[in-house]
Amino acid sequence: MKNADLENKAAFLRPEELAQRRAELEPDHTAFQAEYDKAQTGVADMESKLIADVLGQTRPIVEGIAREEGYSIIFNADSLVWFDPIADLTNKVIGRSR
């Protein structure tokens, strides 16, 4: 909130005083940004691990369905522009994973 307070008061401060106060806030901003970046990296790492875990658990199921039903290739929906929903194996994979 310090930065927001300063910006609200900026019109009432002399330019040199405003510059000094902004300079005083810079270390806090830099520290906050570093912590934010670290947290974002942690979240991205956790997401990658969770996705890898889910894919590892479902891969044998997907492979089994593909062999049984004669599919030669199966894509993850994230990389498709369009597909016929009748070809979606999601519910079969979920059903077999329970």
PDB file of N, CA and C in Angstrom:
ATOM      1  N   MET A   1       0.808  -1.202   0.000  1.00  0.00           N
ATOM      2  CA  MET A   1       0.000   0.000   0.000  1.00  0.00           C
ATOM      3  C   MET A   1       0.853   1.269   0.000  1.00  0.00           C
ATOM      4  N   LYS A   2       2.095   1.148   0.384  1.00  0.00           N
ATOM      5  CA  LYS A   2       2.954   2.323   0.438  1.00  0.00           C
ATOM      6  C   LYS A   2       3.042   3.004  -0.918  1.00  0.00           C
ATOM      7  N   ASN A   3       3.209   2.216  -1.959  1.00  0.00           N
ATOM      8  CA  ASN A   3       3.347   2.775  -3.301  1.00  0.00           C
ATOM      9  C   ASN A   3       2.059   3.468  -3.722  1.00  0.00           C
ATOM     10  N   ALA A   4       0.908   2.852  -3.438  1.00  0.00           N
ATOM     11  CA  ALA A   4      -0.375   3.452  -3.787  1.00  0.00           C
ATOM     12  C   ALA A   4      -0.561   4.767  -3.030  1.00  0.00           C
ATOM     13  N   ASP A   5      -0.198   4.784  -1.758  1.00  0.00           N
ATOM     14  CA  ASP A   5      -0.291   6.016  -0.975  1.00  0.00           C
ATOM     15  C   ASP A   5       0.585   7.109  -1.575  1.00  0.00           C
ATOM     16  N   LEU A   6       1.789   6.730  -1.958  1.00  0.00           N
ATOM     17  CA  LEU A   6       2.706   7.702  -2.536  1.00  0.00           C
ATOM     18  C   LEU A   6       2.154   8.261  -3.837  1.00  0.00           C
ATOM     19  N   GLU A   7       1.618   7.403  -4.676  1.00  0.00           N
ATOM     20  CA  GLU A   7       1.079   7.867  -5.956  1.00  0.00           C
ATOM     21  C   GLU A   7      -0.118   8.786  -5.742  1.00  0.00           C
ATOM     22  N   ASN A   8      -0.921   8.533  -4.698  1.00  0.00           N
ATOM     23  CA  ASN A   8      -2.044   9.418  -4.384  1.00  0.00           C
ATOM     24  C   ASN A   8      -1.564  10.802  -3.936  1.00  0.00           C
ATOM     25  N   LYS A   9      -0.419  10.840  -3.294  1.00  0.00           N
ATOM     26  CA  LYS A   9       0.132  12.102  -2.785  1.00  0.00           C
ATOM     27  C   LYS A   9       1.082  12.767  -3.779  1.00  0.00           C
ATOM     28  N   ALA A  10       1.378  12.103  -4.870  1.00  0.00           N
ATOM     29  CA  ALA A  10       2.390  12.578  -5.817  1.00  0.00           C
ATOM     30  C   ALA A  10       2.120  13.995  -6.306  1.00  0.00           C
ATOM     31  N   ALA A  11       0.891  14.331  -6.546  1.00  0.00           N
ATOM     32  CA  ALA A  11       0.562  15.659  -7.062  1.00  0.00           C
ATOM     33  C   ALA A  11       0.888  16.765  -6.054  1.00  0.00           C
ATOM     34  N   PHE A  12       0.992  16.385  -4.783  1.00  0.00           N
ATOM     35  CA  PHE A  12       1.228  17.381  -3.744  1.00  0.00           C
ATOM     36  C   PHE A  12       2.683  17.462  -3.302  1.00  0.00           C
ATOM     37  N   LEU A  13       3.541  16.628  -3.872  1.00  0.00           N
ATOM     38  CA  LEU A  13       4.943  16.608  -3.480  1.00  0.00           C
ATOM     39  C   LEU A  13       5.814  17.300  -4.523  1.00  0.00           C
ATOM     40  N   ARG A  14       6.905  17.864  -4.060  1.00  0.00           N
ATOM     41  CA  ARG A  14       7.877  18.431  -4.986  1.00  0.00           C
ATOM     42  C   ARG A  14       8.518  17.280  -5.754  1.00  0.00           C
ATOM     43  N   PRO A  15       8.920  17.483  -6.987  1.00  0.00           N
ATOM     44  CA  PRO A  15       9.502  16.409  -7.800  1.00  0.00           C
ATOM     45  C   PRO A  15      10.676  15.708  -7.116  1.00  0.00           C
ATOM     46  N   GLU A  16      11.566  16.468  -6.465  1.00  0.00           N
ATOM     47  CA  GLU A  16      12.711  15.830  -5.803  1.00  0.00           C
ATOM     48  C   GLU A  16      12.284  14.998  -4.595  1.00  0.00           C
ATOM     49  N   GLU A  17      11.250  15.445  -3.888  1.00  0.00           N
ATOM     50  CA  GLU A  17      10.752  14.671  -2.747  1.00  0.00           C
ATOM     51  C   GLU A  17      10.056  13.392  -3.236  1.00  0.00           C
ATOM     52  N   LEU A  18       9.309  13.504  -4.320  1.00  0.00           N
ATOM     53  CA  LEU A  18       8.656  12.339  -4.911  1.00  0.00           C
ATOM     54  C   LEU A  18       9.705  11.317  -5.366  1.00  0.00           C
ATOM     55  N   ALA A  19      10.750  11.796  -6.017  1.00  0.00           N
ATOM     56  CA  ALA A  19      11.821  10.907  -6.479  1.00  0.00           C
ATOM     57  C   ALA A  19      12.499  10.222  -5.297  1.00  0.00           C
ATOM     58  N   GLN A  20      12.732  10.956  -4.230  1.00  0.00           N
ATOM     59  CA  GLN A  20      13.374  10.380  -3.043  1.00  0.00           C
ATOM     60  C   GLN A  20      12.495   9.303  -2.426  1.00  0.00           C
ATOM     61  N   ARG A  21      11.206   9.575  -2.305  1.00  0.00           N
ATOM     62  CA  ARG A  21      10.300   8.583  -1.700  1.00  0.00           C
ATOM     63  C   ARG A  21      10.167   7.334  -2.590  1.00  0.00           C
ATOM     64  N   ARG A  22      10.147   7.544  -3.881  1.00  0.00           N
ATOM     65  CA  ARG A  22      10.106   6.391  -4.791  1.00  0.00           C
ATOM     66  C   ARG A  22      11.381   5.558  -4.636  1.00  0.00           C
ATOM     67  N   ALA A  23      12.516   6.219  -4.512  1.00  0.00           N
ATOM     68  CA  ALA A  23      13.787   5.519  -4.330  1.00  0.00           C
ATOM     69  C   ALA A  23      13.787   4.731  -3.016  1.00  0.00           C
ATOM     70  N   GLU A  24      13.158   5.272  -1.987  1.00  0.00           N
ATOM     71  CA  GLU A  24      13.072   4.577  -0.698  1.00  0.00           C
ATOM     72  C   GLU A  24      12.219   3.309  -0.805  1.00  0.00           C
ATOM     73  N   LEU A  25      11.228   3.336  -1.684  1.00  0.00           N
ATOM     74  CA  LEU A  25      10.345   2.183  -1.853  1.00  0.00           C
ATOM     75  C   LEU A  25      10.936   1.106  -2.774  1.00  0.00           C
ATOM     76  N   GLU A  26      11.915   1.462  -3.567  1.00  0.00           N
ATOM     77  CA  GLU A  26      12.464   0.542  -4.566  1.00  0.00           C
ATOM     78  C   GLU A  26      12.974  -0.777  -3.974  1.00  0.00           C
ATOM     79  N   PRO A  27      13.724  -0.777  -2.864  1.00  0.00           N
ATOM     80  CA  PRO A  27      14.180  -2.065  -2.310  1.00  0.00           C
ATOM     81  C   PRO A  27      13.017  -2.987  -1.927  1.00  0.00           C
ATOM     82  N   ASP A  28      11.947  -2.405  -1.371  1.00  0.00           N
ATOM     83  CA  ASP A  28      10.772  -3.211  -1.026  1.00  0.00           C
ATOM     84  C   ASP A  28      10.143  -3.802  -2.280  1.00  0.00           C
ATOM     85  N   HIS A  29      10.061  -2.990  -3.311  1.00  0.00           N
ATOM     86  CA  HIS A  29       9.473  -3.456  -4.571  1.00  0.00           C
ATOM     87  C   HIS A  29      10.318  -4.577  -5.173  1.00  0.00           C
ATOM     88  N   THR A  30      11.624  -4.412  -5.153  1.00  0.00           N
ATOM     89  CA  THR A  30      12.524  -5.421  -5.703  1.00  0.00           C
ATOM     90  C   THR A  30      12.412  -6.729  -4.918  1.00  0.00           C
ATOM     91  N   ALA A  31      12.350  -6.627  -3.589  1.00  0.00           N
ATOM     92  CA  ALA A  31      12.215  -7.822  -2.751  1.00  0.00           C
ATOM     93  C   ALA A  31      10.875  -8.511  -3.013  1.00  0.00           C
ATOM     94  N   PHE A  32       9.824  -7.716  -3.119  1.00  0.00           N
ATOM     95  CA  PHE A  32       8.510  -8.287  -3.405  1.00  0.00           C
ATOM     96  C   PHE A  32       8.515  -8.999  -4.751  1.00  0.00           C
ATOM     97  N   GLN A  33       9.094  -8.373  -5.762  1.00  0.00           N
ATOM     98  CA  GLN A  33       9.134  -8.967  -7.094  1.00  0.00           C
ATOM     99  C   GLN A  33       9.911 -10.279  -7.081  1.00  0.00           C
ATOM    100  N   ALA A  34      10.993 -10.334  -6.336  1.00  0.00           N
ATOM    101  CA  ALA A  34      11.788 -11.562  -6.238  1.00  0.00           C
ATOM    102  C   ALA A  34      10.970 -12.680  -5.586  1.00  0.00           C
ATOM    103  N   GLU A  35      10.252 -12.358  -4.523  1.00  0.00           N
ATOM    104  CA  GLU A  35       9.411 -13.356  -3.855  1.00  0.00           C
ATOM    105  C   GLU A  35       8.271 -13.806  -4.764  1.00  0.00           C
ATOM    106  N   TYR A  36       7.689 -12.872  -5.474  1.00  0.00           N
ATOM    107  CA  TYR A  36       6.612 -13.199  -6.418  1.00  0.00           C
ATOM    108  C   TYR A  36       7.122 -14.140  -7.507  1.00  0.00           C
ATOM    109  N   ASP A  37       8.285 -13.828  -8.071  1.00  0.00           N
ATOM    110  CA  ASP A  37       8.873 -14.674  -9.115  1.00  0.00           C
ATOM    111  C   ASP A  37       9.174 -16.073  -8.574  1.00  0.00           C
ATOM    112  N   LYS A  38       9.673 -16.137  -7.358  1.00  0.00           N
ATOM    113  CA  LYS A  38       9.977 -17.422  -6.735  1.00  0.00           C
ATOM    114  C   LYS A  38       8.695 -18.235  -6.546  1.00  0.00           C
ATOM    115  N   ALA A  39       7.643 -17.578  -6.096  1.00  0.00           N
ATOM    116  CA  ALA A  39       6.359 -18.262  -5.906  1.00  0.00           C
ATOM    117  C   ALA A  39       5.792 -18.744  -7.239  1.00  0.00           C
ATOM    118  N   GLN A  40       5.890 -17.923  -8.271  1.00  0.00           N
ATOM    119  CA  GLN A  40       5.399 -18.308  -9.598  1.00  0.00           C
ATOM    120  C   GLN A  40       6.155 -19.524 -10.121  1.00  0.00           C
ATOM    121  N   THR A  41       7.457 -19.542  -9.910  1.00  0.00           N
ATOM    122  CA  THR A  41       8.270 -20.683 -10.328  1.00  0.00           C
ATOM    123  C   THR A  41       7.845 -21.936  -9.571  1.00  0.00           C
ATOM    124  N   GLY A  42       7.596 -21.793  -8.283  1.00  0.00           N
ATOM    125  CA  GLY A  42       7.143 -22.925  -7.472  1.00  0.00           C
ATOM    126  C   GLY A  42       5.805 -23.467  -7.951  1.00  0.00           C
ATOM    127  N   VAL A  43       4.897 -22.580  -8.274  1.00  0.00           N
ATOM    128  CA  VAL A  43       3.591 -22.998  -8.781  1.00  0.00           C
ATOM    129  C   VAL A  43       3.742 -23.717 -10.119  1.00  0.00           C
ATOM    130  N   ALA A  44       4.547 -23.174 -11.006  1.00  0.00           N
ATOM    131  CA  ALA A  44       4.766 -23.802 -12.317  1.00  0.00           C
ATOM    132  C   ALA A  44       5.405 -25.181 -12.156  1.00  0.00           C
ATOM    133  N   ASP A  45       6.361 -25.306 -11.250  1.00  0.00           N
ATOM    134  CA  ASP A  45       6.999 -26.603 -11.000  1.00  0.00           C
ATOM    135  C   ASP A  45       5.990 -27.615 -10.466  1.00  0.00           C
ATOM    136  N   MET A  46       5.166 -27.171  -9.521  1.00  0.00           N
ATOM    137  CA  MET A  46       4.165 -28.055  -8.939  1.00  0.00           C
ATOM    138  C   MET A  46       3.152 -28.495 -10.001  1.00  0.00           C
ATOM    139  N   GLU A  47       2.740 -27.566 -10.842  1.00  0.00           N
ATOM    140  CA  GLU A  47       1.797 -27.888 -11.905  1.00  0.00           C
ATOM    141  C   GLU A  47       2.403 -28.917 -12.864  1.00  0.00           C
ATOM    142  N   SER A  48       3.651 -28.728 -13.225  1.00  0.00           N
ATOM    143  CA  SER A  48       4.326 -29.676 -14.119  1.00  0.00           C
ATOM    144  C   SER A  48       4.400 -31.064 -13.499  1.00  0.00           C
ATOM    145  N   LYS A  49       4.719 -31.125 -12.213  1.00  0.00           N
ATOM    146  CA  LYS A  49       4.803 -32.419 -11.529  1.00  0.00           C
ATOM    147  C   LYS A  49       3.440 -33.093 -11.466  1.00  0.00           C
ATOM    148  N   LEU A  50       2.396 -32.324 -11.178  1.00  0.00           N
ATOM    149  CA  LEU A  50       1.054 -32.897 -11.108  1.00  0.00           C
ATOM    150  C   LEU A  50       0.598 -33.415 -12.468  1.00  0.00           C
ATOM    151  N   ILE A  51       0.862 -32.652 -13.509  1.00  0.00           N
ATOM    152  CA  ILE A  51       0.488 -33.081 -14.854  1.00  0.00           C
ATOM    153  C   ILE A  51       1.255 -34.341 -15.241  1.00  0.00           C
ATOM    154  N   ALA A  52       2.539 -34.370 -14.940  1.00  0.00           N
ATOM    155  CA  ALA A  52       3.336 -35.558 -15.242  1.00  0.00           C
ATOM    156  C   ALA A  52       2.800 -36.775 -14.485  1.00  0.00           C
ATOM    157  N   ASP A  53       2.387 -36.585 -13.240  1.00  0.00           N
ATOM    158  CA  ASP A  53       1.844 -37.672 -12.439  1.00  0.00           C
ATOM    159  C   ASP A  53       0.541 -38.194 -13.050  1.00  0.00           C
ATOM    160  N   VAL A  54      -0.347 -37.283 -13.416  1.00  0.00           N
ATOM    161  CA  VAL A  54      -1.624 -37.686 -14.019  1.00  0.00           C
ATOM    162  C   VAL A  54      -1.381 -38.404 -15.345  1.00  0.00           C
ATOM    163  N   LEU A  55      -0.491 -37.854 -16.167  1.00  0.00           N
ATOM    164  CA  LEU A  55      -0.192 -38.504 -17.449  1.00  0.00           C
ATOM    165  C   LEU A  55       0.437 -39.879 -17.239  1.00  0.00           C
ATOM    166  N   GLY A  56       1.296 -39.985 -16.251  1.00  0.00           N
ATOM    167  CA  GLY A  56       1.909 -41.276 -15.949  1.00  0.00           C
ATOM    168  C   GLY A  56       0.884 -42.312 -15.520  1.00  0.00           C
ATOM    169  N   GLN A  57      -0.120 -41.885 -14.759  1.00  0.00           N
ATOM    170  CA  GLN A  57      -1.161 -42.801 -14.295  1.00  0.00           C
ATOM    171  C   GLN A  57      -2.128 -43.180 -15.415  1.00  0.00           C
ATOM    172  N   THR A  58      -2.407 -42.241 -16.317  1.00  0.00           N
ATOM    173  CA  THR A  58      -3.414 -42.498 -17.347  1.00  0.00           C
ATOM    174  C   THR A  58      -2.832 -43.075 -18.634  1.00  0.00           C
ATOM    175  N   ARG A  59      -1.532 -42.953 -18.842  1.00  0.00           N
ATOM    176  CA  ARG A  59      -0.929 -43.438 -20.090  1.00  0.00           C
ATOM    177  C   ARG A  59      -1.241 -44.913 -20.369  1.00  0.00           C
ATOM    178  N   PRO A  60      -1.087 -45.822 -19.391  1.00  0.00           N
ATOM    179  CA  PRO A  60      -1.409 -47.229 -19.674  1.00  0.00           C
ATOM    180  C   PRO A  60      -2.890 -47.429 -20.030  1.00  0.00           C
ATOM    181  N   ILE A  61      -3.755 -46.648 -19.404  1.00  0.00           N
ATOM    182  CA  ILE A  61      -5.186 -46.753 -19.695  1.00  0.00           C
ATOM    183  C   ILE A  61      -5.464 -46.292 -21.115  1.00  0.00           C
ATOM    184  N   VAL A  62      -4.902 -45.153 -21.485  1.00  0.00           N
ATOM    185  CA  VAL A  62      -5.087 -44.623 -22.836  1.00  0.00           C
ATOM    186  C   VAL A  62      -4.521 -45.596 -23.861  1.00  0.00           C
ATOM    187  N   GLU A  63      -3.363 -46.148 -23.573  1.00  0.00           N
ATOM    188  CA  GLU A  63      -2.747 -47.103 -24.490  1.00  0.00           C
ATOM    189  C   GLU A  63      -3.634 -48.339 -24.671  1.00  0.00           C
ATOM    190  N   GLY A  64      -4.213 -48.822 -23.580  1.00  0.00           N
ATOM    191  CA  GLY A  64      -5.106 -49.977 -23.656  1.00  0.00           C
ATOM    192  C   GLY A  64      -6.327 -49.700 -24.523  1.00  0.00           C
ATOM    193  N   ILE A  65      -6.944 -48.543 -24.315  1.00  0.00           N
ATOM    194  CA  ILE A  65      -8.109 -48.175 -25.126  1.00  0.00           C
ATOM    195  C   ILE A  65      -7.701 -48.046 -26.589  1.00  0.00           C
ATOM    196  N   ALA A  66      -6.558 -47.440 -26.834  1.00  0.00           N
ATOM    197  CA  ALA A  66      -6.094 -47.248 -28.214  1.00  0.00           C
ATOM    198  C   ALA A  66      -5.901 -48.593 -28.911  1.00  0.00           C
ATOM    199  N   ARG A  67      -5.292 -49.546 -28.227  1.00  0.00           N
ATOM    200  CA  ARG A  67      -5.060 -50.867 -28.821  1.00  0.00           C
ATOM    201  C   ARG A  67      -6.386 -51.610 -29.053  1.00  0.00           C
ATOM    202  N   GLU A  68      -7.274 -51.550 -28.047  1.00  0.00           N
ATOM    203  CA  GLU A  68      -8.563 -52.237 -28.155  1.00  0.00           C
ATOM    204  C   GLU A  68      -9.428 -51.697 -29.292  1.00  0.00           C
ATOM    205  N   GLU A  69      -9.379 -50.381 -29.485  1.00  0.00           N
ATOM    206  CA  GLU A  69     -10.283 -49.751 -30.448  1.00  0.00           C
ATOM    207  C   GLU A  69      -9.604 -49.377 -31.755  1.00  0.00           C
ATOM    208  N   GLY A  70      -8.329 -49.735 -31.899  1.00  0.00           N
ATOM    209  CA  GLY A  70      -7.644 -49.556 -33.167  1.00  0.00           C
ATOM    210  C   GLY A  70      -7.165 -48.140 -33.468  1.00  0.00           C
ATOM    211  N   TYR A  71      -6.965 -47.335 -32.447  1.00  0.00           N
ATOM    212  CA  TYR A  71      -6.415 -45.998 -32.674  1.00  0.00           C
ATOM    213  C   TYR A  71      -4.919 -46.118 -32.944  1.00  0.00           C
ATOM    214  N   SER A  72      -4.430 -45.348 -33.889  1.00  0.00           N
ATOM    215  CA  SER A  72      -2.990 -45.370 -34.145  1.00  0.00           C
ATOM    216  C   SER A  72      -2.294 -44.156 -33.553  1.00  0.00           C
ATOM    217  N   ILE A  73      -3.063 -43.147 -33.198  1.00  0.00           N
ATOM    218  CA  ILE A  73      -2.481 -41.953 -32.572  1.00  0.00           C
ATOM    219  C   ILE A  73      -3.554 -41.270 -31.735  1.00  0.00           C
ATOM    220  N   ILE A  74      -3.151 -40.749 -30.588  1.00  0.00           N
ATOM    221  CA  ILE A  74      -4.064 -40.027 -29.703  1.00  0.00           C
ATOM    222  C   ILE A  74      -3.362 -38.746 -29.271  1.00  0.00           C
ATOM    223  N   PHE A  75      -4.068 -37.632 -29.381  1.00  0.00           N
ATOM    224  CA  PHE A  75      -3.522 -36.330 -29.010  1.00  0.00           C
ATOM    225  C   PHE A  75      -4.122 -35.855 -27.704  1.00  0.00           C
ATOM    226  N   ASN A  76      -3.371 -35.052 -27.001  1.00  0.00           N
ATOM    227  CA  ASN A  76      -3.889 -34.341 -25.857  1.00  0.00           C
ATOM    228  C   ASN A  76      -4.740 -33.187 -26.381  1.00  0.00           C
ATOM    229  N   ALA A  77      -5.890 -32.954 -25.795  1.00  0.00           N
ATOM    230  CA  ALA A  77      -6.813 -31.929 -26.292  1.00  0.00           C
ATOM    231  C   ALA A  77      -6.201 -30.530 -26.297  1.00  0.00           C
ATOM    232  N   ASP A  78      -5.184 -30.286 -25.482  1.00  0.00           N
ATOM    233  CA  ASP A  78      -4.553 -28.967 -25.440  1.00  0.00           C
ATOM    234  C   ASP A  78      -3.864 -28.601 -26.746  1.00  0.00           C
ATOM    235  N   SER A  79      -3.538 -29.601 -27.564  1.00  0.00           N
ATOM    236  CA  SER A  79      -2.796 -29.311 -28.778  1.00  0.00           C
ATOM    237  C   SER A  79      -3.659 -29.439 -30.039  1.00  0.00           C
ATOM    238  N   LEU A  80      -4.966 -29.524 -29.881  1.00  0.00           N
ATOM    239  CA  LEU A  80      -5.863 -29.660 -31.027  1.00  0.00           C
ATOM    240  C   LEU A  80      -6.583 -28.361 -31.328  1.00  0.00           C
ATOM    241  N   VAL A  81      -6.859 -28.137 -32.585  1.00  0.00           N
ATOM    242  CA  VAL A  81      -7.676 -26.999 -32.978  1.00  0.00           C
ATOM    243  C   VAL A  81      -9.136 -27.425 -32.993  1.00  0.00           C
ATOM    244  N   TRP A  82      -9.394 -28.612 -33.461  1.00  0.00           N
ATOM    245  CA  TRP A  82     -10.748 -29.152 -33.504  1.00  0.00           C
ATOM    246  C   TRP A  82     -10.687 -30.659 -33.566  1.00  0.00           C
ATOM    247  N   PHE A  83     -11.705 -31.319 -33.021  1.00  0.00           N
ATOM    248  CA  PHE A  83     -11.850 -32.768 -33.178  1.00  0.00           C
ATOM    249  C   PHE A  83     -13.319 -33.124 -33.019  1.00  0.00           C
ATOM    250  N   ASP A  84     -13.693 -34.247 -33.586  1.00  0.00           N
ATOM    251  CA  ASP A  84     -15.060 -34.751 -33.459  1.00  0.00           C
ATOM    252  C   ASP A  84     -15.211 -35.299 -32.047  1.00  0.00           C
ATOM    253  N   PRO A  85     -16.127 -34.773 -31.246  1.00  0.00           N
ATOM    254  CA  PRO A  85     -16.283 -35.209 -29.859  1.00  0.00           C
ATOM    255  C   PRO A  85     -16.513 -36.715 -29.711  1.00  0.00           C
ATOM    256  N   ILE A  86     -16.991 -37.362 -30.752  1.00  0.00           N
ATOM    257  CA  ILE A  86     -17.198 -38.808 -30.669  1.00  0.00           C
ATOM    258  C   ILE A  86     -15.875 -39.550 -30.469  1.00  0.00           C
ATOM    259  N   ALA A  87     -14.772 -38.925 -30.852  1.00  0.00           N
ATOM    260  CA  ALA A  87     -13.455 -39.542 -30.712  1.00  0.00           C
ATOM    261  C   ALA A  87     -12.824 -39.278 -29.351  1.00  0.00           C
ATOM    262  N   ASP A  88     -13.491 -38.530 -28.486  1.00  0.00           N
ATOM    263  CA  ASP A  88     -12.940 -38.176 -27.179  1.00  0.00           C
ATOM    264  C   ASP A  88     -12.968 -39.381 -26.240  1.00  0.00           C
ATOM    265  N   LEU A  89     -11.808 -39.775 -25.747  1.00  0.00           N
ATOM    266  CA  LEU A  89     -11.690 -40.930 -24.856  1.00  0.00           C
ATOM    267  C   LEU A  89     -11.693 -40.548 -23.379  1.00  0.00           C
ATOM    268  N   THR A  90     -11.854 -39.288 -23.066  1.00  0.00           N
ATOM    269  CA  THR A  90     -11.722 -38.816 -21.686  1.00  0.00           C
ATOM    270  C   THR A  90     -12.586 -39.610 -20.713  1.00  0.00           C
ATOM    271  N   ASN A  91     -13.864 -39.778 -21.026  1.00  0.00           N
ATOM    272  CA  ASN A  91     -14.751 -40.479 -20.091  1.00  0.00           C
ATOM    273  C   ASN A  91     -14.366 -41.949 -19.928  1.00  0.00           C
ATOM    274  N   LYS A  92     -13.880 -42.582 -20.992  1.00  0.00           N
ATOM    275  CA  LYS A  92     -13.432 -43.981 -20.886  1.00  0.00           C
ATOM    276  C   LYS A  92     -12.200 -44.067 -19.974  1.00  0.00           C
ATOM    277  N   VAL A  93     -11.271 -43.127 -20.138  1.00  0.00           N
ATOM    278  CA  VAL A  93     -10.066 -43.125 -19.300  1.00  0.00           C
ATOM    279  C   VAL A  93     -10.453 -42.909 -17.849  1.00  0.00           C
ATOM    280  N   ILE A  94     -11.333 -41.957 -17.590  1.00  0.00           N
ATOM    281  CA  ILE A  94     -11.766 -41.686 -16.217  1.00  0.00           C
ATOM    282  C   ILE A  94     -12.465 -42.917 -15.639  1.00  0.00           C
ATOM    283  N   GLY A  95     -13.321 -43.533 -16.442  1.00  0.00           N
ATOM    284  CA  GLY A  95     -14.036 -44.723 -15.978  1.00  0.00           C
ATOM    285  C   GLY A  95     -13.104 -45.855 -15.602  1.00  0.00           C
ATOM    286  N   ARG A  96     -12.065 -46.068 -16.346  1.00  0.00           N
ATOM    287  CA  ARG A  96     -11.128 -47.171 -16.060  1.00  0.00           C
ATOM    288  C   ARG A  96     -10.145 -46.828 -14.952  1.00  0.00           C
ATOM    289  N   SER A  97      -9.966 -45.553 -14.676  1.00  0.00           N
ATOM    290  CA  SER A  97      -8.991 -45.173 -13.647  1.00  0.00           C
ATOM    291  C   SER A  97      -9.575 -45.238 -12.251  1.00  0.00           C
ATOM    292  N   ARG A  98     -10.847 -45.480 -12.129  1.00  0.00           N
ATOM    293  CA  ARG A  98     -11.489 -45.529 -10.799  1.00  0.00           C
ATOM    294  C   ARG A  98     -11.386 -46.877 -10.177  1.00  0.00           C
TER     295      ARG A  98
END
